[in-house]
């Protein structure tokens, strides 16, 4: 499930990027992923050592994954209104003029 959600996040990141800066935004998101991953390692080690092992880590990851769902409701509708590869009407008009 993590791989499917990661693909969806990447698509959302690309859709959110300003035109022409998609590569820059993807590189920034890659850097942020690395920082978050290392922070997660440190936090997981702390929870494992201080609060009784594996069970607390499973509870923490379940809470984090559950909190992702309400955050997705904050995504602007114009980013998810079109299928992959389909451009909004405004962008189609701009492309036709160029």
Backbone as JSON Lines, residues from 0, in Angstrom:
{"i":0,"aa":"X","n":[0.82,-1.2,0.0],"ca":[0.0,0.0,0.0],"c":[0.86,1.26,0.0]}
{"i":1,"aa":"X","n":[2.03,1.18,0.61],"ca":[2.92,2.34,0.64],"c":[3.38,2.74,-0.75]}
{"i":2,"aa":"X","n":[3.64,1.78,-1.62],"ca":[4.06,2.08,-2.98],"c":[2.97,2.76,-3.79]}
{"i":3,"aa":"X","n":[1.74,2.29,-3.63],"ca":[0.61,2.9,-4.33],"c":[0.41,4.34,-3.86]}
{"i":4,"aa":"X","n":[0.47,4.54,-2.56],"ca":[0.29,5.9,-2.04],"c":[1.46,6.8,-2.44]}
{"i":5,"aa":"X","n":[2.65,6.26,-2.5],"ca":[3.81,7.07,-2.92],"c":[3.65,7.54,-4.37]}
{"i":6,"aa":"X","n":[3.14,6.67,-5.22],"ca":[2.89,7.07,-6.61],"c":[1.84,8.18,-6.68]}
{"i":7,"aa":"X","n":[0.81,8.07,-5.85],"ca":[-0.23,9.1,-5.82],"c":[0.33,10.42,-5.3]}
{"i":8,"aa":"X","n":[1.19,10.36,-4.28],"ca":[1.8,11.59,-3.75],"c":[2.67,12.26,-4.81]}
{"i":9,"aa":"X","n":[3.44,11.46,-5.54],"ca":[4.3,12.02,-6.58],"c":[3.47,12.7,-7.67]}
{"i":10,"aa":"X","n":[2.36,12.07,-8.04],"ca":[1.48,12.68,-9.03],"c":[0.93,14.0,-8.5]}
{"i":11,"aa":"X","n":[0.54,14.03,-7.25],"ca":[0.01,15.25,-6.64],"c":[1.09,16.34,-6.57]}
{"i":12,"aa":"X","n":[2.32,15.93,-6.28],"ca":[3.43,16.9,-6.23],"c":[3.66,17.5,-7.61]}
{"i":13,"aa":"X","n":[3.65,16.67,-8.65],"ca":[3.87,17.17,-10.01],"c":[2.73,18.1,-10.41]}
{"i":14,"aa":"X","n":[1.49,17.73,-10.09],"ca":[0.34,18.58,-10.43],"c":[0.4,19.92,-9.69]}
{"i":15,"aa":"X","n":[0.96,19.92,-8.5],"ca":[1.01,21.14,-7.69],"c":[2.14,22.08,-8.11]}
{"i":16,"aa":"X","n":[3.11,21.57,-8.83],"ca":[4.28,22.37,-9.2],"c":[3.93,23.4,-10.26]}
{"i":17,"aa":"X","n":[4.52,24.58,-10.18],"ca":[4.34,25.57,-11.25],"c":[4.88,25.03,-12.57]}
{"i":18,"aa":"X","n":[4.26,25.42,-13.66],"ca":[4.68,24.96,-14.98],"c":[6.15,25.31,-15.22]}
{"i":19,"aa":"X","n":[6.92,24.3,-15.62],"ca":[8.34,24.51,-15.89],"c":[9.24,24.24,-14.69]}
{"i":20,"aa":"X","n":[8.66,24.11,-13.51],"ca":[9.46,23.86,-12.31],"c":[9.19,22.48,-11.71]}
{"i":21,"aa":"X","n":[8.61,21.58,-12.49],"ca":[8.29,20.26,-11.96],"c":[9.54,19.51,-11.48]}
{"i":22,"aa":"X","n":[10.62,19.6,-12.24],"ca":[11.86,18.92,-11.85],"c":[12.43,19.47,-10.55]}
{"i":23,"aa":"X","n":[12.39,20.78,-10.4],"ca":[12.88,21.41,-9.17],"c":[12.05,20.96,-7.98]}
{"i":24,"aa":"X","n":[10.75,20.95,-8.15],"ca":[9.86,20.53,-7.06],"c":[10.08,19.06,-6.72]}
{"i":25,"aa":"X","n":[10.29,18.22,-7.73],"ca":[10.56,16.8,-7.46],"c":[11.88,16.61,-6.7]}
{"i":26,"aa":"X","n":[12.9,17.38,-7.05],"ca":[14.16,17.28,-6.32],"c":[14.01,17.76,-4.88]}
{"i":27,"aa":"X","n":[13.24,18.83,-4.69],"ca":[13.0,19.31,-3.33],"c":[12.22,18.27,-2.52]}
{"i":28,"aa":"X","n":[11.25,17.63,-3.15],"ca":[10.48,16.62,-2.43],"c":[11.35,15.41,-2.1]}
{"i":29,"aa":"X","n":[12.3,15.08,-2.98],"ca":[13.23,13.99,-2.69],"c":[14.11,14.31,-1.49]}
{"i":30,"aa":"X","n":[14.57,15.54,-1.41],"ca":[15.36,15.96,-0.24],"c":[14.55,15.94,1.03]}
{"i":31,"aa":"X","n":[13.31,16.4,0.94],"ca":[12.43,16.37,2.11],"c":[12.13,14.94,2.54]}
{"i":32,"aa":"X","n":[11.96,14.05,1.57],"ca":[11.74,12.63,1.89],"c":[12.92,12.06,2.66]}
{"i":33,"aa":"X","n":[14.13,12.4,2.24],"ca":[15.33,11.91,2.94],"c":[15.37,12.43,4.37]}
{"i":34,"aa":"X","n":[15.11,13.72,4.55],"ca":[15.12,14.3,5.9],"c":[14.05,13.65,6.78]}
{"i":35,"aa":"X","n":[12.85,13.49,6.24],"ca":[11.76,12.88,7.0],"c":[12.08,11.42,7.35]}
{"i":36,"aa":"X","n":[12.73,10.73,6.42],"ca":[13.09,9.33,6.66],"c":[14.09,9.21,7.81]}
{"i":37,"aa":"X","n":[15.11,10.06,7.79],"ca":[16.11,10.02,8.88],"c":[15.48,10.42,10.21]}
{"i":38,"aa":"X","n":[14.59,11.41,10.2],"ca":[13.89,11.8,11.42],"c":[13.04,10.64,11.93]}
{"i":39,"aa":"X","n":[12.38,9.93,11.02],"ca":[11.58,8.78,11.41],"c":[12.43,7.68,12.03]}
{"i":40,"aa":"X","n":[13.64,7.49,11.51],"ca":[14.54,6.5,12.1],"c":[14.89,6.87,13.54]}
{"i":41,"aa":"X","n":[15.21,8.14,13.76],"ca":[15.57,8.59,15.1],"c":[14.37,8.47,16.05]}
{"i":42,"aa":"X","n":[13.2,8.92,15.59],"ca":[12.0,8.83,16.43],"c":[11.64,7.38,16.72]}
{"i":43,"aa":"X","n":[11.71,6.52,15.71],"ca":[11.41,5.1,15.91],"c":[12.36,4.45,16.91]}
{"i":44,"aa":"X","n":[13.64,4.79,16.82],"ca":[14.62,4.25,17.77],"c":[14.32,4.72,19.18]}
{"i":45,"aa":"X","n":[13.98,5.99,19.32],"ca":[13.64,6.53,20.64],"c":[12.4,5.82,21.21]}
{"i":46,"aa":"X","n":[11.36,5.69,20.41],"ca":[10.14,5.02,20.88],"c":[10.41,3.58,21.26]}
{"i":47,"aa":"X","n":[11.2,2.89,20.43],"ca":[11.51,1.48,20.69],"c":[12.28,1.33,22.0]}
{"i":48,"aa":"X","n":[13.27,2.17,22.22],"ca":[14.1,2.07,23.42],"c":[13.37,2.51,24.68]}
{"i":49,"aa":"X","n":[12.59,3.57,24.6],"ca":[12.01,4.18,25.8],"c":[10.63,3.64,26.19]}
{"i":50,"aa":"X","n":[9.86,3.15,25.22],"ca":[8.47,2.83,25.51],"c":[8.08,1.39,25.23]}
{"i":51,"aa":"X","n":[9.01,0.48,25.25],"ca":[8.62,-0.92,25.26],"c":[8.61,-1.66,23.95]}
{"i":52,"aa":"X","n":[9.4,-1.29,23.01],"ca":[9.61,-2.13,21.85],"c":[8.71,-1.89,20.66]}
{"i":53,"aa":"X","n":[8.46,-2.98,19.96],"ca":[7.85,-2.95,18.65],"c":[6.4,-2.47,18.66]}
{"i":54,"aa":"X","n":[5.66,-2.8,19.69],"ca":[4.23,-2.47,19.74],"c":[4.0,-0.96,19.64]}
{"i":55,"aa":"X","n":[4.75,-0.18,20.34],"ca":[4.56,1.28,20.31],"c":[4.9,1.83,18.92]}
{"i":56,"aa":"X","n":[5.86,1.23,18.24],"ca":[6.2,1.68,16.88],"c":[5.05,1.38,15.91]}
{"i":57,"aa":"X","n":[4.42,0.23,16.07],"ca":[3.27,-0.12,15.22],"c":[2.11,0.83,15.49]}
{"i":58,"aa":"X","n":[1.88,1.16,16.74],"ca":[0.82,2.1,17.08],"c":[1.11,3.48,16.49]}
{"i":59,"aa":"X","n":[2.35,3.93,16.59],"ca":[2.72,5.25,16.06],"c":[2.53,5.31,14.54]}
{"i":60,"aa":"X","n":[2.97,4.28,13.82],"ca":[2.85,4.31,12.36],"c":[1.39,4.23,11.94]}
{"i":61,"aa":"X","n":[0.57,3.5,12.7],"ca":[-0.86,3.42,12.4],"c":[-1.52,4.78,12.59]}
{"i":62,"aa":"X","n":[-1.16,5.48,13.63],"ca":[-1.71,6.82,13.87],"c":[-1.3,7.78,12.74]}
{"i":63,"aa":"X","n":[-0.04,7.73,12.35],"ca":[0.44,8.62,11.29],"c":[-0.28,8.34,9.98]}
{"i":64,"aa":"X","n":[-0.41,7.07,9.61],"ca":[-1.1,6.73,8.36],"c":[-2.57,7.11,8.42]}
{"i":65,"aa":"X","n":[-3.18,6.99,9.58],"ca":[-4.59,7.37,9.73],"c":[-4.76,8.88,9.59]}
{"i":66,"aa":"X","n":[-3.81,9.65,10.08],"ca":[-3.9,11.11,9.98],"c":[-3.68,11.64,8.57]}
{"i":67,"aa":"X","n":[-3.14,10.81,7.68],"ca":[-2.96,11.23,6.29],"c":[-4.31,11.45,5.62]}
{"i":68,"aa":"X","n":[-5.3,10.63,5.94],"ca":[-6.6,10.72,5.28],"c":[-7.27,12.08,5.46]}
{"i":69,"aa":"X","n":[-7.36,12.65,6.66],"ca":[-7.97,13.98,6.77],"c":[-7.14,15.07,6.08]}
{"i":70,"aa":"X","n":[-5.84,14.9,6.03],"ca":[-4.99,15.9,5.37],"c":[-5.28,15.93,3.87]}
{"i":71,"aa":"X","n":[-5.62,14.78,3.29],"ca":[-5.93,14.74,1.86],"c":[-7.17,15.54,1.52]}
{"i":72,"aa":"X","n":[-8.04,15.76,2.48],"ca":[-9.22,16.58,2.23],"c":[-8.85,18.05,2.02]}
{"i":73,"aa":"X","n":[-7.66,18.45,2.42],"ca":[-7.2,19.82,2.25],"c":[-6.63,20.1,0.86]}
{"i":74,"aa":"X","n":[-6.48,19.07,0.04],"ca":[-5.93,19.24,-1.3],"c":[-6.95,20.0,-2.15]}
{"i":75,"aa":"X","n":[-6.53,21.08,-2.82],"ca":[-7.46,21.84,-3.67],"c":[-8.07,20.97,-4.76]}
{"i":76,"aa":"X","n":[-9.35,21.15,-5.01],"ca":[-10.09,20.32,-5.97],"c":[-9.56,20.47,-7.4]}
{"i":77,"aa":"X","n":[-9.02,21.64,-7.76],"ca":[-8.56,21.8,-9.13],"c":[-7.34,20.93,-9.45]}
{"i":78,"aa":"X","n":[-6.66,20.43,-8.42],"ca":[-5.52,19.54,-8.64],"c":[-5.94,18.11,-8.92]}
{"i":79,"aa":"X","n":[-7.12,17.73,-8.45],"ca":[-7.58,16.36,-8.6],"c":[-8.77,16.23,-9.55]}
{"i":80,"aa":"X","n":[-9.19,17.32,-10.17],"ca":[-10.39,17.29,-11.0],"c":[-10.16,16.64,-12.36]}
{"i":81,"aa":"X","n":[-8.94,16.46,-12.79],"ca":[-8.64,15.94,-14.11],"c":[-7.86,14.65,-14.01]}
{"i":82,"aa":"X","n":[-8.07,13.78,-14.99],"ca":[-7.34,12.52,-15.03],"c":[-5.88,12.79,-15.4]}
{"i":83,"aa":"X","n":[-5.05,11.79,-15.19],"ca":[-3.63,11.91,-15.51],"c":[-3.45,12.15,-17.0]}
{"i":84,"aa":"X","n":[-2.73,13.18,-17.36],"ca":[-2.48,13.52,-18.74],"c":[-3.54,14.42,-19.36]}
{"i":85,"aa":"X","n":[-4.63,14.65,-18.67],"ca":[-5.7,15.52,-19.17],"c":[-5.46,16.93,-18.65]}
{"i":86,"aa":"X","n":[-5.49,17.91,-19.54],"ca":[-5.24,19.29,-19.16],"c":[-6.56,20.03,-18.94]}
{"i":87,"aa":"X","n":[-6.6,20.93,-17.97],"ca":[-7.79,21.76,-17.81],"c":[-8.05,22.62,-19.05]}
{"i":88,"aa":"X","n":[-9.26,23.08,-19.22],"ca":[-9.64,23.88,-20.4],"c":[-8.75,25.11,-20.55]}
{"i":89,"aa":"X","n":[-8.44,25.78,-19.46],"ca":[-7.62,26.98,-19.52],"c":[-6.25,26.67,-20.11]}
{"i":90,"aa":"X","n":[-5.64,25.59,-19.67],"ca":[-4.33,25.23,-20.18],"c":[-4.4,24.84,-21.64]}
{"i":91,"aa":"X","n":[-5.47,24.2,-22.08],"ca":[-5.61,23.83,-23.48],"c":[-5.66,25.08,-24.36]}
{"i":92,"aa":"X","n":[-6.35,26.1,-23.89],"ca":[-6.42,27.35,-24.66],"c":[-5.05,28.01,-24.74]}
{"i":93,"aa":"X","n":[-4.31,27.99,-23.64],"ca":[-2.98,28.58,-23.63],"c":[-2.05,27.83,-24.57]}
{"i":94,"aa":"X","n":[-2.17,26.52,-24.62],"ca":[-1.32,25.71,-25.48],"c":[-1.65,25.99,-26.94]}
{"i":95,"aa":"X","n":[-2.93,26.14,-27.26],"ca":[-3.36,26.41,-28.63],"c":[-2.84,27.75,-29.13]}
{"i":96,"aa":"X","n":[-2.77,28.75,-28.23],"ca":[-2.31,30.09,-28.61],"c":[-0.81,30.07,-28.9]}
{"i":97,"aa":"X","n":[-0.06,29.3,-28.12],"ca":[1.39,29.25,-28.28],"c":[1.7,28.55,-29.54]}
